[in-house]
Amino acid sequence: MRRLSRLLTTTVVTSALALTGVVSPAEAARRAEVFPVAGPATITVTGHGYGHGHGLSQYGAEGAAQQGLNWQQIIDFYYPGTSWGELRGSIKVLISGDTTSDVQVLSQPGLKVTRLAPRTTWTVPANRAKRWRLQPRGPRTLVQFKRPGGWTSWKSLRGEAEFSAVSKKITLVKNRTTSTYRGRLRSAMPTAGSGTRDTVNILGLEAYLRGVVPLEIPALWSPAAVSAQAVAARTYAAAERSHPNASHYQICDTTQCQVYGGYDVEHASATAAIRATARQGLLYDGRPAFTQFSASSGGWTSAGSAPYLVAKEDPYDGWAGNKVHTWTVDVSDATLEKHYPSIGDLTSIEIGTRDGNGEWGGRVQQMSLVGTTGRADISGETLRTLLGLRSSWFTFTVAPLTARGQR
């Protein structure tokens, strides 16, 4: 039988609030919750949601679609105050998985190489080479092909260069694997004259989305949910494009931006959703909105950095298929002590402030780990990162260990 510690608070709440577990935003912001830890213990973290909670909840979008909302209504719910607009053009994507300075591709009919300045394009010869590459040589780029005897230089170009193909798809060789991309693959200089290069994929916004949407949401979910994701991803990319990550690319291909896998991950259902919403995006003050999204809101979205990223109750997130709407993780007191050895033996966990939205008072803002020799004041996001938690919306229960190390 699990023996749970009693939650202690430093403030007194009304009996109605105590019974429901719901507190007002002001109360959640000021009250401190104290979870005593007496000796070795298992600490159960119970939480809601997956991700930061800003903007669209992907599980919520599917829940809304199951309740009959169309993709425009889903978008309007999660990004209130935005307006609809048309988004076009191309985008430059850093291919982070290619960690070498060269850009190496498989040979194919109609393969071309272009020098960027002055812009000149050549079709590579049909010489039975298996691979071609752009190899940096100081401020110049060597165009080389590979045969059984090794690499041979074909041209030496001043500045940057890129590959393209008549088929509009190119297969990149990276770290002993291959991936195919639409558009062009550039050997891009991080700074002018740099001898090191990054691989950057340049392609149209709609083609780019084909490699994003199936990785961000299950393509076989309801068409309305997948279409809403397409709009959010298109708008997010356009916003990043207007505030580029670097001088030589505009967006990355990882979760630090939004995940992009190129041609290999495309799915017919996701492509259909992209076509159904073609060029449709969200604007705020005439510019692409910063349409952040996460897997699950847990029942409340959280306020973000823009007026349309609001904190609001989400009635669509809690459908039966959402296994991260509520979750639990067990950790030991020793795990926390290992991360913060200066506190000594952990004696209590204190939550100082929350955002005031939802069960327990919402997402943890500030908290402390208190021990025999000190305390560590941290944020809920910090603990989330340290323990690999799904979100910063959580609470604790503490169970002491028996002499045999069992609860």
mmCIF file of C-alpha atoms in Angstrom:
data_model
loop_
_atom_site.group_PDB
_atom_site.id
_atom_site.type_symbol
_atom_site.label_atom_id
_atom_site.label_comp_id
_atom_site.label_asym_id
_atom_site.label_seq_id
_atom_site.Cartn_x
_atom_site.Cartn_y
_atom_site.Cartn_z
ATOM 1 C CA MET A 1 0.000 0.000 0.000
ATOM 2 C CA ARG A 2 1.383 3.416 -0.939
ATOM 3 C CA ARG A 3 1.568 5.830 1.982
ATOM 4 C CA LEU A 4 1.247 9.402 0.756
ATOM 5 C CA SER A 5 2.422 12.468 2.632
ATOM 6 C CA ARG A 6 -0.107 15.142 3.390
ATOM 7 C CA LEU A 7 0.189 18.335 1.368
ATOM 8 C CA LEU A 8 0.998 21.235 3.673
ATOM 9 C CA THR A 9 0.388 24.818 2.717
ATOM 10 C CA THR A 10 1.514 28.018 4.360
ATOM 11 C CA THR A 11 -1.777 29.721 3.647
ATOM 12 C CA VAL A 12 -5.348 28.836 4.519
ATOM 13 C CA VAL A 13 -7.806 28.289 1.682
ATOM 14 C CA THR A 14 -11.557 28.032 1.911
ATOM 15 C CA SER A 15 -13.124 24.624 2.432
ATOM 16 C CA ALA A 16 -14.743 24.743 -1.008
ATOM 17 C CA LEU A 17 -11.396 25.311 -2.705
ATOM 18 C CA ALA A 18 -9.779 22.617 -0.622
ATOM 19 C CA LEU A 19 -12.441 20.129 -1.664
ATOM 20 C CA THR A 20 -12.253 20.874 -5.376
ATOM 21 C CA GLY A 21 -8.504 21.363 -5.662
ATOM 22 C CA VAL A 22 -9.164 24.534 -7.685
ATOM 23 C CA VAL A 23 -7.644 27.827 -6.626
ATOM 24 C CA SER A 24 -7.956 31.340 -7.939
ATOM 25 C CA PRO A 25 -5.087 32.765 -10.015
ATOM 26 C CA ALA A 26 -4.198 35.201 -7.236
ATOM 27 C CA GLU A 27 -4.191 32.429 -4.629
ATOM 28 C CA ALA A 28 -2.080 30.151 -6.848
ATOM 29 C CA ALA A 29 0.426 32.933 -7.419
ATOM 30 C CA ARG A 30 1.045 33.624 -3.725
ATOM 31 C CA ARG A 31 0.620 30.397 -1.816
ATOM 32 C CA ALA A 32 3.504 28.068 -1.042
ATOM 33 C CA GLU A 33 3.009 24.307 -1.101
ATOM 34 C CA VAL A 34 5.342 22.223 1.033
ATOM 35 C CA PHE A 35 5.929 18.505 0.459
ATOM 36 C CA PRO A 36 7.986 17.063 3.359
ATOM 37 C CA VAL A 37 10.578 14.407 2.548
ATOM 38 C CA ALA A 38 11.581 12.418 5.633
ATOM 39 C CA GLY A 39 14.469 10.131 4.787
ATOM 40 C CA PRO A 40 14.749 7.989 1.644
ATOM 41 C CA ALA A 41 11.595 8.349 -0.430
ATOM 42 C CA THR A 42 9.939 7.834 -3.770
ATOM 43 C CA ILE A 43 8.537 11.063 -5.142
ATOM 44 C CA THR A 44 5.664 10.652 -7.577
ATOM 45 C CA VAL A 45 5.275 13.529 -9.995
ATOM 46 C CA THR A 46 1.755 13.779 -11.421
ATOM 47 C CA GLY A 47 1.265 16.174 -14.297
ATOM 48 C CA HIS A 48 -0.870 17.353 -17.187
ATOM 49 C CA GLY A 49 0.019 17.953 -20.819
ATOM 50 C CA TYR A 50 3.097 17.603 -22.974
ATOM 51 C CA GLY A 51 5.119 20.647 -23.976
ATOM 52 C CA HIS A 52 4.991 24.358 -23.217
ATOM 53 C CA GLY A 53 1.253 24.618 -23.837
ATOM 54 C CA HIS A 54 1.404 27.741 -26.043
ATOM 55 C CA GLY A 55 -1.037 27.908 -28.935
ATOM 56 C CA LEU A 56 -2.409 24.815 -30.632
ATOM 57 C CA SER A 57 -2.591 21.545 -28.731
ATOM 58 C CA GLN A 58 -2.104 18.743 -31.254
ATOM 59 C CA TYR A 59 -4.120 16.293 -29.165
ATOM 60 C CA GLY A 60 -6.628 19.067 -28.612
ATOM 61 C CA ALA A 61 -6.925 19.649 -32.350
ATOM 62 C CA GLU A 62 -7.813 15.974 -32.830
ATOM 63 C CA GLY A 63 -10.282 16.126 -29.946
ATOM 64 C CA ALA A 64 -11.891 19.202 -31.483
ATOM 65 C CA ALA A 65 -12.082 17.514 -34.887
ATOM 66 C CA GLN A 66 -13.801 14.524 -33.289
ATOM 67 C CA GLN A 67 -16.382 16.936 -31.872
ATOM 68 C CA GLY A 68 -17.094 18.308 -35.352
ATOM 69 C CA LEU A 69 -14.957 21.456 -35.564
ATOM 70 C CA ASN A 70 -13.398 22.198 -38.957
ATOM 71 C CA TRP A 71 -9.786 23.300 -39.353
ATOM 72 C CA GLN A 72 -10.636 27.008 -39.474
ATOM 73 C CA GLN A 73 -12.576 26.735 -36.203
ATOM 74 C CA ILE A 74 -9.741 24.811 -34.549
ATOM 75 C CA ILE A 75 -7.242 27.473 -35.570
ATOM 76 C CA ASP A 76 -9.537 30.289 -34.415
ATOM 77 C CA PHE A 77 -9.880 28.629 -30.999
ATOM 78 C CA TYR A 78 -6.153 28.260 -30.377
ATOM 79 C CA TYR A 79 -4.971 31.572 -31.885
ATOM 80 C CA PRO A 80 -7.651 34.160 -30.982
ATOM 81 C CA GLY A 81 -7.096 37.650 -32.291
ATOM 82 C CA THR A 82 -5.220 36.666 -35.445
ATOM 83 C CA SER A 83 -6.474 37.216 -38.991
ATOM 84 C CA TRP A 84 -6.269 35.056 -42.091
ATOM 85 C CA GLY A 85 -3.812 35.807 -44.882
ATOM 86 C CA GLU A 86 -1.885 34.245 -47.749
ATOM 87 C CA LEU A 87 1.680 33.003 -47.300
ATOM 88 C CA ARG A 88 3.955 32.245 -50.249
ATOM 89 C CA GLY A 89 7.609 32.012 -51.182
ATOM 90 C CA SER A 90 10.535 29.761 -50.327
ATOM 91 C CA ILE A 91 12.399 28.915 -47.141
ATOM 92 C CA LYS A 92 15.984 28.021 -46.213
ATOM 93 C CA VAL A 93 16.285 25.055 -43.838
ATOM 94 C CA LEU A 94 19.434 23.998 -41.990
ATOM 95 C CA ILE A 95 20.000 20.245 -42.372
ATOM 96 C CA SER A 96 21.461 19.589 -38.945
ATOM 97 C CA GLY A 97 22.116 15.890 -39.544
ATOM 98 C CA ASP A 98 24.804 16.654 -42.123
ATOM 99 C CA THR A 99 27.679 17.437 -39.804
ATOM 100 C CA THR A 100 30.475 17.543 -42.418
ATOM 101 C CA SER A 101 31.432 20.667 -44.334
ATOM 102 C CA ASP A 102 30.922 19.109 -47.752
ATOM 103 C CA VAL A 103 27.567 18.603 -49.498
ATOM 104 C CA GLN A 104 27.618 15.127 -50.992
ATOM 105 C CA VAL A 105 24.805 13.838 -53.231
ATOM 106 C CA LEU A 106 24.052 10.745 -55.282
ATOM 107 C CA SER A 107 24.483 11.103 -59.015
ATOM 108 C CA GLN A 108 21.301 11.314 -61.104
ATOM 109 C CA PRO A 109 20.280 12.414 -64.618
ATOM 110 C CA GLY A 110 19.901 16.175 -64.881
ATOM 111 C CA LEU A 111 22.015 16.972 -61.804
ATOM 112 C CA LYS A 112 23.124 20.599 -61.854
ATOM 113 C CA VAL A 113 25.532 22.781 -59.919
ATOM 114 C CA THR A 114 25.089 26.531 -59.542
ATOM 115 C CA ARG A 115 27.591 29.163 -58.473
ATOM 116 C CA LEU A 116 25.677 31.814 -56.545
ATOM 117 C CA ALA A 117 27.626 34.957 -57.459
ATOM 118 C CA PRO A 118 27.674 35.654 -60.304
ATOM 119 C CA ARG A 119 24.880 33.140 -60.740
ATOM 120 C CA THR A 120 25.865 30.489 -63.269
ATOM 121 C CA THR A 121 24.524 26.950 -63.678
ATOM 122 C CA TRP A 122 26.152 23.889 -65.235
ATOM 123 C CA THR A 123 24.784 20.405 -65.818
ATOM 124 C CA VAL A 124 27.285 17.870 -64.529
ATOM 125 C CA PRO A 125 28.613 15.406 -67.134
ATOM 126 C CA ALA A 126 27.279 11.867 -67.449
ATOM 127 C CA ASN A 127 30.597 10.268 -66.515
ATOM 128 C CA ARG A 128 29.320 7.245 -64.557
ATOM 129 C CA ALA A 129 30.278 8.857 -61.251
ATOM 130 C CA LYS A 130 28.311 7.519 -58.289
ATOM 131 C CA ARG A 131 28.478 10.688 -56.202
ATOM 132 C CA TRP A 132 29.142 14.397 -56.508
ATOM 133 C CA ARG A 133 30.070 16.840 -53.792
ATOM 134 C CA LEU A 134 30.678 20.499 -53.026
ATOM 135 C CA GLN A 135 33.931 20.610 -51.088
ATOM 136 C CA PRO A 136 34.953 23.893 -49.413
ATOM 137 C CA ARG A 137 38.460 25.097 -50.075
ATOM 138 C CA GLY A 138 38.813 28.364 -48.198
ATOM 139 C CA PRO A 139 36.541 30.943 -49.872
ATOM 140 C CA ARG A 140 36.190 28.705 -52.942
ATOM 141 C CA THR A 141 34.097 25.607 -53.621
ATOM 142 C CA LEU A 142 35.414 22.540 -55.411
ATOM 143 C CA VAL A 143 32.911 20.552 -57.465
ATOM 144 C CA GLN A 144 34.080 16.943 -57.311
ATOM 145 C CA PHE A 145 32.873 13.516 -58.445
ATOM 146 C CA LYS A 146 33.674 10.097 -57.013
ATOM 147 C CA ARG A 147 34.784 7.014 -58.868
ATOM 148 C CA PRO A 148 36.357 3.821 -57.501
ATOM 149 C CA GLY A 149 39.750 5.540 -57.419
ATOM 150 C CA GLY A 150 38.572 8.416 -55.233
ATOM 151 C CA TRP A 151 37.462 12.033 -55.625
ATOM 152 C CA THR A 152 38.316 14.077 -58.735
ATOM 153 C CA SER A 153 37.803 17.830 -59.109
ATOM 154 C CA TRP A 154 35.649 19.005 -61.999
ATOM 155 C CA LYS A 155 35.408 22.758 -61.306
ATOM 156 C CA SER A 156 36.689 25.273 -58.782
ATOM 157 C CA LEU A 157 34.159 28.018 -58.082
ATOM 158 C CA ARG A 158 34.510 31.284 -56.231
ATOM 159 C CA GLY A 159 32.192 31.552 -53.241
ATOM 160 C CA GLU A 160 29.146 29.401 -52.492
ATOM 161 C CA ALA A 161 27.462 26.818 -54.697
ATOM 162 C CA GLU A 162 24.443 24.516 -54.638
ATOM 163 C CA PHE A 163 23.041 21.377 -56.261
ATOM 164 C CA SER A 164 19.700 21.102 -58.015
ATOM 165 C CA ALA A 165 18.134 18.557 -60.371
ATOM 166 C CA VAL A 166 15.624 18.362 -63.192
ATOM 167 C CA SER A 167 13.536 16.026 -61.008
ATOM 168 C CA LYS A 168 13.485 18.726 -58.287
ATOM 169 C CA LYS A 169 14.573 16.089 -55.751
ATOM 170 C CA ILE A 170 18.139 15.362 -54.591
ATOM 171 C CA THR A 171 19.486 12.576 -52.400
ATOM 172 C CA LEU A 172 21.938 13.826 -49.777
ATOM 173 C CA VAL A 173 24.622 11.553 -48.326
ATOM 174 C CA LYS A 174 25.148 12.298 -44.639
ATOM 175 C CA ASN A 175 26.954 10.311 -41.992
ATOM 176 C CA ARG A 176 26.670 6.999 -43.905
ATOM 177 C CA THR A 177 22.945 7.445 -44.503
ATOM 178 C CA THR A 178 20.965 9.088 -47.286
ATOM 179 C CA SER A 179 17.949 11.401 -47.255
ATOM 180 C CA THR A 180 16.089 12.866 -50.192
ATOM 181 C CA TYR A 181 14.996 16.500 -50.297
ATOM 182 C CA ARG A 182 12.940 18.614 -52.635
ATOM 183 C CA GLY A 183 14.443 21.822 -53.980
ATOM 184 C CA ARG A 184 18.127 22.733 -53.792
ATOM 185 C CA LEU A 185 20.995 21.799 -51.480
ATOM 186 C CA ARG A 186 23.465 24.586 -50.793
ATOM 187 C CA SER A 187 26.965 24.596 -49.360
ATOM 188 C CA ALA A 188 26.401 27.725 -47.260
ATOM 189 C CA MET A 189 28.964 29.871 -45.488
ATOM 190 C CA PRO A 190 28.034 30.872 -41.926
ATOM 191 C CA THR A 191 30.081 34.048 -42.470
ATOM 192 C CA ALA A 192 31.577 35.622 -45.571
ATOM 193 C CA GLY A 193 34.727 33.813 -46.703
ATOM 194 C CA SER A 194 34.295 31.018 -44.149
ATOM 195 C CA GLY A 195 36.090 27.754 -44.849
ATOM 196 C CA THR A 196 33.475 25.745 -42.953
ATOM 197 C CA ARG A 197 30.043 25.193 -44.444
ATOM 198 C CA ASP A 198 26.525 24.142 -43.483
ATOM 199 C CA THR A 199 24.118 22.196 -45.670
ATOM 200 C CA VAL A 200 20.996 24.264 -46.342
ATOM 201 C CA ASN A 201 17.887 23.078 -48.191
ATOM 202 C CA ILE A 202 16.112 25.798 -50.187
ATOM 203 C CA LEU A 203 12.597 24.963 -51.342
ATOM 204 C CA GLY A 204 9.074 26.307 -51.639
ATOM 205 C CA LEU A 205 7.033 26.742 -48.473
ATOM 206 C CA GLU A 206 4.336 24.259 -49.561
ATOM 207 C CA ALA A 207 6.936 21.616 -50.486
ATOM 208 C CA TYR A 208 8.677 22.186 -47.151
ATOM 209 C CA LEU A 209 5.447 21.486 -45.261
ATOM 210 C CA ARG A 210 5.252 18.027 -46.828
ATOM 211 C CA GLY A 211 8.340 17.110 -44.801
ATOM 212 C CA VAL A 212 7.042 18.747 -41.594
ATOM 213 C CA VAL A 213 3.377 17.930 -41.052
ATOM 214 C CA PRO A 214 3.706 14.087 -40.933
ATOM 215 C CA LEU A 215 6.421 14.414 -38.278
ATOM 216 C CA GLU A 216 4.485 16.865 -36.139
ATOM 217 C CA ILE A 217 1.086 15.142 -36.088
ATOM 218 C CA PRO A 218 -0.152 11.647 -37.037
ATOM 219 C CA ALA A 219 -1.096 11.972 -40.702
ATOM 220 C CA LEU A 220 -4.030 9.572 -40.298
ATOM 221 C CA TRP A 221 -5.732 11.646 -37.621
ATOM 222 C CA SER A 222 -8.881 13.539 -38.583
ATOM 223 C CA PRO A 223 -8.359 15.687 -41.711
ATOM 224 C CA ALA A 224 -9.461 18.796 -39.806
ATOM 225 C CA ALA A 225 -6.758 18.264 -37.157
ATOM 226 C CA VAL A 226 -4.028 17.595 -39.729
ATOM 227 C CA SER A 227 -5.156 20.629 -41.733
ATOM 228 C CA ALA A 228 -5.004 22.812 -38.612
ATOM 229 C CA GLN A 229 -1.458 21.569 -38.022
ATOM 230 C CA ALA A 230 -0.577 22.468 -41.622
ATOM 231 C CA VAL A 231 -1.772 26.040 -41.066
ATOM 232 C CA ALA A 232 0.125 26.342 -37.778
ATOM 233 C CA ALA A 233 3.312 24.909 -39.308
ATOM 234 C CA ARG A 234 3.071 27.124 -42.414
ATOM 235 C CA THR A 235 2.576 30.239 -40.321
ATOM 236 C CA TYR A 236 5.330 29.291 -37.869
ATOM 237 C CA ALA A 237 7.770 28.823 -40.773
ATOM 238 C CA ALA A 238 6.803 32.173 -42.264
ATOM 239 C CA ALA A 239 7.319 33.878 -38.896
ATOM 240 C CA GLU A 240 10.776 32.279 -38.547
ATOM 241 C CA ARG A 241 11.581 33.341 -42.110
ATOM 242 C CA SER A 242 10.869 36.950 -41.194
ATOM 243 C CA HIS A 243 13.206 36.614 -38.184
ATOM 244 C CA PRO A 244 15.912 34.217 -39.508
ATOM 245 C CA ASN A 245 17.841 31.923 -37.171
ATOM 246 C CA ALA A 246 21.098 32.872 -38.936
ATOM 247 C CA SER A 247 22.366 34.820 -41.911
ATOM 248 C CA HIS A 248 22.641 31.708 -44.116
ATOM 249 C CA TYR A 249 19.431 29.869 -43.125
ATOM 250 C CA GLN A 250 16.026 30.805 -41.753
ATOM 251 C CA ILE A 251 14.826 27.766 -39.815
ATOM 252 C CA CYS A 252 16.280 24.522 -38.426
ATOM 253 C CA ASP A 253 14.964 20.985 -38.858
ATOM 254 C CA THR A 254 14.720 19.916 -35.199
ATOM 255 C CA THR A 255 12.329 20.420 -32.280
ATOM 256 C CA GLN A 256 14.153 23.687 -31.567
ATOM 257 C CA CYS A 257 12.165 24.992 -34.560
ATOM 258 C CA GLN A 258 9.806 22.415 -36.045
ATOM 259 C CA VAL A 259 10.788 18.940 -37.178
ATOM 260 C CA TYR A 260 11.536 18.524 -40.907
ATOM 261 C CA GLY A 261 12.467 15.262 -42.610
ATOM 262 C CA GLY A 262 12.334 16.057 -46.307
ATOM 263 C CA TYR A 263 10.856 13.933 -49.075
ATOM 264 C CA ASP A 264 11.375 10.587 -47.300
ATOM 265 C CA VAL A 265 8.758 11.284 -44.601
ATOM 266 C CA GLU A 266 5.985 12.594 -46.856
ATOM 267 C CA HIS A 267 2.528 11.055 -46.410
ATOM 268 C CA ALA A 268 -0.418 11.281 -48.776
ATOM 269 C CA SER A 269 -2.903 12.268 -46.050
ATOM 270 C CA ALA A 270 -0.649 15.067 -44.789
ATOM 271 C CA THR A 271 -0.082 16.280 -48.357
ATOM 272 C CA ALA A 272 -3.856 16.367 -48.841
ATOM 273 C CA ALA A 273 -4.199 18.537 -45.729
ATOM 274 C CA ILE A 274 -1.498 20.884 -46.993
ATOM 275 C CA ARG A 275 -3.282 21.215 -50.328
ATOM 276 C CA ALA A 276 -6.648 21.745 -48.621
ATOM 277 C CA THR A 277 -5.206 24.742 -46.755
ATOM 278 C CA ALA A 278 -2.878 25.904 -49.553
ATOM 279 C CA ARG A 279 -1.081 29.166 -48.717
ATOM 280 C CA GLN A 280 -3.456 29.895 -45.810
ATOM 281 C CA GLY A 281 -1.813 31.337 -42.715
ATOM 282 C CA LEU A 282 -2.331 33.647 -39.759
ATOM 283 C CA LEU A 283 -1.360 37.287 -39.471
ATOM 284 C CA TYR A 284 -1.093 39.678 -36.565
ATOM 285 C CA ASP A 285 -0.531 43.384 -37.263
ATOM 286 C CA GLY A 286 -0.010 42.394 -40.886
ATOM 287 C CA ARG A 287 2.843 39.969 -40.214
ATOM 288 C CA PRO A 288 2.967 36.173 -39.872
ATOM 289 C CA ALA A 289 1.976 35.191 -36.344
ATOM 290 C CA PHE A 290 4.308 33.218 -34.075
ATOM 291 C CA THR A 291 2.090 30.133 -34.047
ATOM 292 C CA GLN A 292 3.739 27.963 -31.422
ATOM 293 C CA PHE A 293 2.176 24.566 -30.784
ATOM 294 C CA SER A 294 2.752 21.588 -28.513
ATOM 295 C CA ALA A 295 1.566 18.013 -28.153
ATOM 296 C CA SER A 296 -0.970 18.480 -25.356
ATOM 297 C CA SER A 297 -2.253 21.429 -23.342
ATOM 298 C CA GLY A 298 -3.354 19.152 -20.490
ATOM 299 C CA GLY A 299 -6.662 21.005 -20.409
ATOM 300 C CA TRP A 300 -5.344 24.582 -20.254
ATOM 301 C CA THR A 301 -3.219 26.416 -22.786
ATOM 302 C CA SER A 302 -0.525 28.665 -21.348
ATOM 303 C CA ALA A 303 0.214 32.305 -22.048
ATOM 304 C CA GLY A 304 3.059 32.881 -24.501
ATOM 305 C CA SER A 305 5.035 35.843 -25.777
ATOM 306 C CA ALA A 306 2.328 37.198 -28.092
ATOM 307 C CA PRO A 307 -1.195 38.531 -27.401
ATOM 308 C CA TYR A 308 -2.801 35.650 -29.321
ATOM 309 C CA LEU A 309 -0.950 32.995 -27.284
ATOM 310 C CA VAL A 310 -3.419 33.108 -24.430
ATOM 311 C CA ALA A 311 -4.062 31.022 -21.333
ATOM 312 C CA LYS A 312 -7.508 29.475 -21.660
ATOM 313 C CA GLU A 313 -9.356 26.330 -20.712
ATOM 314 C CA ASP A 314 -9.092 23.699 -23.442
ATOM 315 C CA PRO A 315 -12.181 21.436 -23.515
ATOM 316 C CA TYR A 316 -10.845 19.364 -26.434
ATOM 317 C CA ASP A 317 -7.551 18.031 -25.063
ATOM 318 C CA GLY A 318 -8.863 15.366 -22.704
ATOM 319 C CA TRP A 319 -10.257 12.797 -25.148
ATOM 320 C CA ALA A 320 -9.656 9.088 -24.462
ATOM 321 C CA GLY A 321 -6.783 8.739 -26.933
ATOM 322 C CA ASN A 322 -4.655 11.386 -25.232
ATOM 323 C CA LYS A 323 -2.350 9.404 -22.954
ATOM 324 C CA VAL A 324 -0.383 12.511 -21.912
ATOM 325 C CA HIS A 325 -3.354 14.564 -20.765
ATOM 326 C CA THR A 326 -2.467 13.211 -17.300
ATOM 327 C CA TRP A 327 0.775 11.368 -16.541
ATOM 328 C CA THR A 328 2.937 10.210 -13.628
ATOM 329 C CA VAL A 329 6.669 9.736 -13.142
ATOM 330 C CA ASP A 330 8.452 8.289 -10.094
ATOM 331 C CA VAL A 331 11.830 9.655 -8.997
ATOM 332 C CA SER A 332 13.881 9.141 -5.844
ATOM 333 C CA ASP A 333 15.028 11.800 -3.432
ATOM 334 C CA ALA A 334 18.576 10.695 -4.312
ATOM 335 C CA THR A 335 18.001 11.729 -7.935
ATOM 336 C CA LEU A 336 17.199 15.290 -6.893
ATOM 337 C CA GLU A 337 20.108 15.362 -4.442
ATOM 338 C CA LYS A 338 22.445 14.266 -7.241
ATOM 339 C CA HIS A 339 21.392 17.215 -9.380
ATOM 340 C CA TYR A 340 21.803 19.635 -6.457
ATOM 341 C CA PRO A 341 24.456 18.193 -4.094
ATOM 342 C CA SER A 342 24.837 21.486 -2.222
ATOM 343 C CA ILE A 343 21.428 21.024 -0.553
ATOM 344 C CA GLY A 344 22.573 17.897 1.309
ATOM 345 C CA ASP A 345 19.772 15.479 2.183
ATOM 346 C CA LEU A 346 16.457 16.589 0.689
ATOM 347 C CA THR A 347 13.958 17.490 3.443
ATOM 348 C CA SER A 348 11.163 19.160 1.455
ATOM 349 C CA ILE A 349 9.977 20.348 -1.927
ATOM 350 C CA GLU A 350 8.306 23.755 -1.981
ATOM 351 C CA ILE A 351 6.247 25.229 -4.789
ATOM 352 C CA GLY A 352 6.171 28.994 -4.484
ATOM 353 C CA THR A 353 4.143 30.202 -7.481
ATOM 354 C CA ARG A 354 2.046 28.799 -10.299
ATOM 355 C CA ASP A 355 0.402 30.422 -13.300
ATOM 356 C CA GLY A 356 -3.058 30.123 -11.726
ATOM 357 C CA ASN A 357 -4.725 28.083 -14.473
ATOM 358 C CA GLY A 358 -6.268 24.677 -13.859
ATOM 359 C CA GLU A 359 -5.855 21.895 -11.308
ATOM 360 C CA TRP A 360 -3.458 22.536 -8.381
ATOM 361 C CA GLY A 361 -3.197 26.160 -9.532
ATOM 362 C CA GLY A 362 -1.605 25.389 -12.883
ATOM 363 C CA ARG A 363 1.940 25.266 -14.211
ATOM 364 C CA VAL A 364 4.767 25.677 -11.725
ATOM 365 C CA GLN A 365 6.644 28.939 -12.056
ATOM 366 C CA GLN A 366 8.990 29.027 -9.058
ATOM 367 C CA MET A 367 9.882 26.246 -6.635
ATOM 368 C CA SER A 368 12.618 25.190 -4.213
ATOM 369 C CA LEU A 369 14.401 22.022 -3.183
ATOM 370 C CA VAL A 370 15.245 22.344 0.514
ATOM 371 C CA GLY A 371 17.843 20.184 2.230
ATOM 372 C CA THR A 372 19.923 19.826 5.365
ATOM 373 C CA THR A 373 22.702 22.097 4.072
ATOM 374 C CA GLY A 374 20.988 24.476 1.692
ATOM 375 C CA ARG A 375 18.259 25.113 -0.837
ATOM 376 C CA ALA A 376 18.031 25.373 -4.603
ATOM 377 C CA ASP A 377 15.539 27.875 -6.012
ATOM 378 C CA ILE A 378 14.547 26.808 -9.516
ATOM 379 C CA SER A 379 11.730 27.170 -12.024
ATOM 380 C CA GLY A 380 9.217 24.527 -12.982
ATOM 381 C CA GLU A 381 10.748 24.462 -16.465
ATOM 382 C CA THR A 382 14.157 23.757 -14.960
ATOM 383 C CA LEU A 383 12.842 20.718 -13.084
ATOM 384 C CA ARG A 384 11.030 19.606 -16.215
ATOM 385 C CA THR A 385 14.299 19.646 -18.142
ATOM 386 C CA LEU A 386 16.317 17.937 -15.388
ATOM 387 C CA LEU A 387 13.878 15.054 -14.955
ATOM 388 C CA GLY A 388 12.599 14.818 -18.524
ATOM 389 C CA LEU A 389 9.044 15.645 -17.446
ATOM 390 C CA ARG A 390 6.403 16.213 -20.084
ATOM 391 C CA SER A 391 5.447 19.684 -18.851
ATOM 392 C CA SER A 392 5.828 22.117 -15.978
ATOM 393 C CA TRP A 393 2.225 21.522 -14.838
ATOM 394 C CA PHE A 394 2.698 19.053 -11.999
ATOM 395 C CA THR A 395 2.333 18.265 -8.322
ATOM 396 C CA PHE A 396 4.018 15.805 -5.944
ATOM 397 C CA THR A 397 3.240 12.987 -3.557
ATOM 398 C CA VAL A 398 5.930 11.484 -1.350
ATOM 399 C CA ALA A 399 6.120 7.867 -0.170
ATOM 400 C CA PRO A 400 8.826 6.764 2.282
ATOM 401 C CA LEU A 401 10.934 3.735 1.465
ATOM 402 C CA THR A 402 10.945 0.709 3.775
ATOM 403 C CA ALA A 403 14.140 -0.852 5.066
ATOM 404 C CA ARG A 404 14.159 -3.100 1.998
ATOM 405 C CA GLY A 405 13.881 -0.147 -0.304
ATOM 406 C CA GLN A 406 10.239 -0.816 -1.200
ATOM 407 C CA ARG A 407 7.304 1.519 -0.784
#
